[in-house]
CSV table of C-alpha atoms in Angstrom, one decimal:
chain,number,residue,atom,x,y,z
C,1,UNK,CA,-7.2,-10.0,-21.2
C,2,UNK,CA,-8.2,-8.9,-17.5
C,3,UNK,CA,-7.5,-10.7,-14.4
C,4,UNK,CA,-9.6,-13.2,-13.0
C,5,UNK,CA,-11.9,-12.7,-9.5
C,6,UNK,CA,-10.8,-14.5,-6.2
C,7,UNK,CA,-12.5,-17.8,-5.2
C,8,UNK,CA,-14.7,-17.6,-2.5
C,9,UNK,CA,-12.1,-18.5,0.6
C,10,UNK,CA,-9.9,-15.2,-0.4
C,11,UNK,CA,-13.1,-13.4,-1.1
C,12,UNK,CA,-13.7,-13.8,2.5
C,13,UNK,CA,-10.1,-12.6,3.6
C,14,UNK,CA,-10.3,-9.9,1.3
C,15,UNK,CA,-14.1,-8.8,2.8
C,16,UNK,CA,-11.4,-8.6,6.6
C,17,UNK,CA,-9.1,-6.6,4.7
C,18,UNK,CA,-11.4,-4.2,2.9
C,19,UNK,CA,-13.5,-3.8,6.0
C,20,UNK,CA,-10.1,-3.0,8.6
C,21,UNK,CA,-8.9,-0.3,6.0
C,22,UNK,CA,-12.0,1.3,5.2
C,23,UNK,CA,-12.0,2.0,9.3
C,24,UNK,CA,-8.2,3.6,9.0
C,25,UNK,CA,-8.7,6.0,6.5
C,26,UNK,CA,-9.5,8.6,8.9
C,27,UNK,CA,-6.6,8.3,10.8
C,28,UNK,CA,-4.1,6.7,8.3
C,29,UNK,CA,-1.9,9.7,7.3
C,30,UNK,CA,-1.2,10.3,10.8
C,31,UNK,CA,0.2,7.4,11.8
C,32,UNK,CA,3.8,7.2,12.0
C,33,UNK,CA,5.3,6.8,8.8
C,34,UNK,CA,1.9,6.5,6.7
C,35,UNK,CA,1.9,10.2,5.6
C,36,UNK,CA,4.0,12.8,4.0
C,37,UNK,CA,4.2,16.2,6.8
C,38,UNK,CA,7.0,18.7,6.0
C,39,UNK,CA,8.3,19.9,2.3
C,40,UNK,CA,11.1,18.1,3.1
C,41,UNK,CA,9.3,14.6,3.5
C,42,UNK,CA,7.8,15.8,-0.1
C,43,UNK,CA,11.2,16.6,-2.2
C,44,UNK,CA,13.0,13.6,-0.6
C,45,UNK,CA,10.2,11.0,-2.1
C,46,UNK,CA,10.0,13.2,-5.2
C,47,UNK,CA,13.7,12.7,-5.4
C,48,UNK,CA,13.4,9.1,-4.9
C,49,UNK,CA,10.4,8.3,-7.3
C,50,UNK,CA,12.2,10.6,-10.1
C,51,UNK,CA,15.5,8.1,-10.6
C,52,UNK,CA,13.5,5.2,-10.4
C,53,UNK,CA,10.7,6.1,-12.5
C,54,UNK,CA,12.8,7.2,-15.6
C,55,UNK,CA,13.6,9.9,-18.2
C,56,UNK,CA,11.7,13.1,-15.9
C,57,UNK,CA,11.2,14.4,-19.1
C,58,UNK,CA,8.8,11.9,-20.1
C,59,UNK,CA,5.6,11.6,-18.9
C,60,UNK,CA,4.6,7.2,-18.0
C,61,UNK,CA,1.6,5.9,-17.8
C,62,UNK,CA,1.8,4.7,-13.9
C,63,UNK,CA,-0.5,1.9,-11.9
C,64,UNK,CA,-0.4,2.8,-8.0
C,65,UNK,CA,-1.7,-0.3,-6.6
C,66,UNK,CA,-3.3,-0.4,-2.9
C,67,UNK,CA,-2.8,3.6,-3.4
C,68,UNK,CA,-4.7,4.1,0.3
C,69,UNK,CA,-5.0,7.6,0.8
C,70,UNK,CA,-3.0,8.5,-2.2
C,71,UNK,CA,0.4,9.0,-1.0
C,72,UNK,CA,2.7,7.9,-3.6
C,73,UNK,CA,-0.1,8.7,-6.7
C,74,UNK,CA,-0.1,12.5,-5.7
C,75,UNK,CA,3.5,12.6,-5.4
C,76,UNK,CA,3.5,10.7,-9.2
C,77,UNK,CA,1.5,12.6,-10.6
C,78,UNK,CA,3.5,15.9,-9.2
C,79,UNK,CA,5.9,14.4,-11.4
C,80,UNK,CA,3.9,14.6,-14.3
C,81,UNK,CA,3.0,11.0,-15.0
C,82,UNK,CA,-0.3,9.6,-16.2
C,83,UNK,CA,-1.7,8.2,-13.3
C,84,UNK,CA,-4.5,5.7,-11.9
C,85,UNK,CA,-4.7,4.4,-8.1
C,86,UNK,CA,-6.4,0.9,-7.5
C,87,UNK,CA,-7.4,0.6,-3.6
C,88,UNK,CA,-10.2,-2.5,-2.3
C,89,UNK,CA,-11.0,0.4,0.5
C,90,UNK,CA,-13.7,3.1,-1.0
C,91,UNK,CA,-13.0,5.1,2.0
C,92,UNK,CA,-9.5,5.4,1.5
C,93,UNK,CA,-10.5,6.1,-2.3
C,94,UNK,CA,-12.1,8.9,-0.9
C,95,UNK,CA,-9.3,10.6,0.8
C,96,UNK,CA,-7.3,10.0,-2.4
C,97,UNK,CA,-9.7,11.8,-4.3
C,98,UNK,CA,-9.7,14.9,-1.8
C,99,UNK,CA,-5.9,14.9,-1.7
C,100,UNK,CA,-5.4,15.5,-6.1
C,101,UNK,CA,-8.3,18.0,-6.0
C,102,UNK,CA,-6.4,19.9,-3.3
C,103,UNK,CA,-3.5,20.4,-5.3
C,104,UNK,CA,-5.5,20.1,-8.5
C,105,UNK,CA,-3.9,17.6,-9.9
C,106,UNK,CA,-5.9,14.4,-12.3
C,107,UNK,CA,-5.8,10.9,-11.3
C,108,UNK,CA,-7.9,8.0,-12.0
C,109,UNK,CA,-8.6,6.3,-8.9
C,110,UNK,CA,-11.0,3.3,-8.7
C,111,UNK,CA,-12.0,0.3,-6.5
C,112,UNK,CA,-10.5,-2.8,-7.2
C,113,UNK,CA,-8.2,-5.9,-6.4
C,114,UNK,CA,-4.7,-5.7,-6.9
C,115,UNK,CA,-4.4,-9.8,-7.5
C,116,UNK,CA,-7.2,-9.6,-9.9
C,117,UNK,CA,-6.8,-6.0,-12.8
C,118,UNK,CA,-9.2,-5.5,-14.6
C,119,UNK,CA,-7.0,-4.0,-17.1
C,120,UNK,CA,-5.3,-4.8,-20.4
C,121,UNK,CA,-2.1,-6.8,-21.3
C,122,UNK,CA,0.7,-4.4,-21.1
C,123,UNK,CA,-1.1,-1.4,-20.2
C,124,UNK,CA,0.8,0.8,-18.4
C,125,UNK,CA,5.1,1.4,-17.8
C,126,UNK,CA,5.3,1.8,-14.4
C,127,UNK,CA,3.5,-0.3,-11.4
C,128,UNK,CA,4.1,0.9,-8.0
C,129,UNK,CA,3.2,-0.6,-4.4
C,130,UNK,CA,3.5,1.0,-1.1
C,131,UNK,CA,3.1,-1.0,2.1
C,132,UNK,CA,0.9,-3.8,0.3
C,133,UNK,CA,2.7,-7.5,-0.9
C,134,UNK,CA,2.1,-8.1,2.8
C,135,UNK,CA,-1.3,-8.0,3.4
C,136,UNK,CA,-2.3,-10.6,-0.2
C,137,UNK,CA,-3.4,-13.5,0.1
C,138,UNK,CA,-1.7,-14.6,-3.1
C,139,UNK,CA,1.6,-12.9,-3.3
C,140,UNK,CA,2.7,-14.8,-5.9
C,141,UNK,CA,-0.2,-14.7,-8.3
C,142,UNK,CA,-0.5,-10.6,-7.5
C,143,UNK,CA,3.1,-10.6,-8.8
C,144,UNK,CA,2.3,-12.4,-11.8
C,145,UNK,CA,-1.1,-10.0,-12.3
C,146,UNK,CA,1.3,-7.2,-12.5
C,147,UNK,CA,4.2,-8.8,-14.9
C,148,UNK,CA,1.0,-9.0,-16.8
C,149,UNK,CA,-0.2,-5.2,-17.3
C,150,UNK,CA,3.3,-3.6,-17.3
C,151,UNK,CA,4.7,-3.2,-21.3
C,152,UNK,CA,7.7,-5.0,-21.7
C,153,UNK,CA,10.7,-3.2,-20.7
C,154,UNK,CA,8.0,-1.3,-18.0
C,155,UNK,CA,8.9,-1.6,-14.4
C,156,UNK,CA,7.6,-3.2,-11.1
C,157,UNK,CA,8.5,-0.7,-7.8
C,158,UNK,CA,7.6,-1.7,-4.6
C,159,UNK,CA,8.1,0.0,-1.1
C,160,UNK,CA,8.3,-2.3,1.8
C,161,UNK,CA,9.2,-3.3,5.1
C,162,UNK,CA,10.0,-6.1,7.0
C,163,UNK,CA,7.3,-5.3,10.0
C,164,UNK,CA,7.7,-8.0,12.3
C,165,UNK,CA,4.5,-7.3,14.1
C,166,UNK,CA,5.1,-9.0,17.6
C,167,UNK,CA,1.6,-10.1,17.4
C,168,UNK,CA,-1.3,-10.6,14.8
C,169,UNK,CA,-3.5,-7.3,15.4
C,170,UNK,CA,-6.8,-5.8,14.8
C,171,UNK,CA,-8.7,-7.9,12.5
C,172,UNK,CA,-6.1,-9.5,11.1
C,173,UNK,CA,-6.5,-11.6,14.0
C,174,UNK,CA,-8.5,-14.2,12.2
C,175,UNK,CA,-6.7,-13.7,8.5
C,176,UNK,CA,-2.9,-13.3,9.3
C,177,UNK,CA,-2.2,-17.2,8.7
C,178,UNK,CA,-3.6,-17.0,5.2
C,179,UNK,CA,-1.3,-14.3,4.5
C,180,UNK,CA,2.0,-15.4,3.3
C,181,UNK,CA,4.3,-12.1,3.7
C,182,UNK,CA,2.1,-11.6,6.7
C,183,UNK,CA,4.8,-9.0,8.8
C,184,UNK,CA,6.9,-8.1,5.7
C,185,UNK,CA,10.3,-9.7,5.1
C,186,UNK,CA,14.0,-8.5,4.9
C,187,UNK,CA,14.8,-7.1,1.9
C,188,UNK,CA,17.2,-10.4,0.3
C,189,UNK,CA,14.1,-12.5,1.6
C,190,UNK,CA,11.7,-10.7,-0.5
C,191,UNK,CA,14.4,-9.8,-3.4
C,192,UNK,CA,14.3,-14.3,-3.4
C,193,UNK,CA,10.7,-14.8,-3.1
C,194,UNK,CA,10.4,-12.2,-6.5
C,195,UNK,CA,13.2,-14.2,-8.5
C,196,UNK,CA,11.9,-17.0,-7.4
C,197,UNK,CA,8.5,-16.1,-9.5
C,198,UNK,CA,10.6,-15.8,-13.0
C,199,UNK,CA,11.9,-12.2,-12.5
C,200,UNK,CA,15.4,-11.6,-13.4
C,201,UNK,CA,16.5,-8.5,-12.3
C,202,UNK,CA,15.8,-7.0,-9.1
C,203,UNK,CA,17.7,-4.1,-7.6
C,204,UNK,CA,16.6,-2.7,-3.9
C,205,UNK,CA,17.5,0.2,-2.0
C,206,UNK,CA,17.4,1.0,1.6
C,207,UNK,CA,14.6,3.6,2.6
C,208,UNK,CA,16.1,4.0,6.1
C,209,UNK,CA,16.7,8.1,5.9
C,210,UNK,CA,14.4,10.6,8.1
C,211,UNK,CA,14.0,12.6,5.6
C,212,UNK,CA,11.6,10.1,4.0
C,213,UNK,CA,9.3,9.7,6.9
C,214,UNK,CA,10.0,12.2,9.2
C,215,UNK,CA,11.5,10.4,11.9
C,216,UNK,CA,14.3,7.7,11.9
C,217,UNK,CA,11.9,4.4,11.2
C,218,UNK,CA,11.7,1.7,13.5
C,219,UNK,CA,11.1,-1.0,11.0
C,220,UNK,CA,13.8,-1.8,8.0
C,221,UNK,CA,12.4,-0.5,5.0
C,222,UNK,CA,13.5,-0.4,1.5
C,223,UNK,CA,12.8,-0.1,-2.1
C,224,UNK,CA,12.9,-3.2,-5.2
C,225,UNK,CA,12.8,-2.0,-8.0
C,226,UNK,CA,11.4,-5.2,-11.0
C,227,UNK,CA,13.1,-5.1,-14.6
C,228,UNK,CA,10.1,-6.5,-16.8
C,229,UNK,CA,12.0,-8.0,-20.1
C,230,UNK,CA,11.7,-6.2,-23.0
């Protein structure tokens, strides 16, 4: 079973959101807390990802969804997991791709929608999300999507924010409204909107150390980490 494709409304929001971050790629990794800089920055998230990805001894089969420029999929797949990145931005597909083949490392990166896989039931262990609940149209749904491809007992992980954006920028000008976690949301906020969509266990963490992004962040961001029952 695969997911199914967006109705024509979302396709339209989505066509905005493709379309803003195939412009960033360029510049994404340079902006503020969007890229890893210093070894320091690297062995703080390999640190992190190790105790909530598992055993380190044992390699997962790991879904990094809206993977951008490949952050969080390099640094997973330093680890030694199996891993494929799912981005609706080609160009940011494209940096991805650069990044593993300069540290020559093998991830599957493709184009796609993270509220529509197409990928098998119960396909992978892990899921992981950096900076992305917040700009779907269908939150809820997205989660449900990826309940759907983890294995039971497999793991949702999600890095986010609470942005509070002071105003609506850039293109999402004309999209923010049909965006419900539009600017991000405290951490018990989103920890409620998850439970509230039939997950049980939720833990989060605060992500609020320099080491992590090379400056003390402005924004309140954190870690949830998604039990999917066994």
């Amino acid at each position: 079973m695969t997911g199914s494709p967006p109705p024509g409304p979302e396709k339209a929001v989505k066509a905005v959101v493709r379309r803003y971050w195939n412009g960033r790629s360029d510049s994404y990794d340079a902006d503020g807390i969007s890229g890893i800089d210093t070894a320091e920055q690297r062995e703080a998230w390999l640190s992190l990802l190790r105790g909530w990805t598992g055993d380190p001894d044992q390699s997962k089969r790991v879904l990094d969804l809206g993977c951008g420029t490949g952050t969080l999929s390099v640094l997973l797949a330093a680890l030694g997991h199996d891993v494929t990145g799912v981005d609706l931005s080609p160009a940011m597909l494209e940096r991805a791709r650069s990044k593993a083949r300069e540290r020559d490392l093998s991830i599957d990166f493709r184009t796609g929608d993270a509220e529509s896989l197409q990928v098998p039931d119960s396909a992978y262990d892990v899921v992981t999300a950096r900076h992305l609940i917040w700009t779907l149209p269908n939150p809820a749904s997205a989660l449900r999507e990826w309940r759907r491809v983890v294995r039971p007992g497999g793991r949702i992980i999600l890095i986010e924010g609470y942005w509070d954006f002071p105003q609506p920028w850039d293109e999402y000008r004309e999209i923010h409204e049909d965006l419900p976690l539009y600017r991000g949301r405290p951490p018990e906020e989103l920890r409620e909107f998850i439970a509230g969509h039939g997950f049980e266990r939720v833990e989060q963490e605060p992500l609020m150390e320099p080491a992590l992004w090379g400056e003390t962040p402005e924004q309140e961001l954190y870690l949830v980490a998604i039990d999917v029952p066994g």
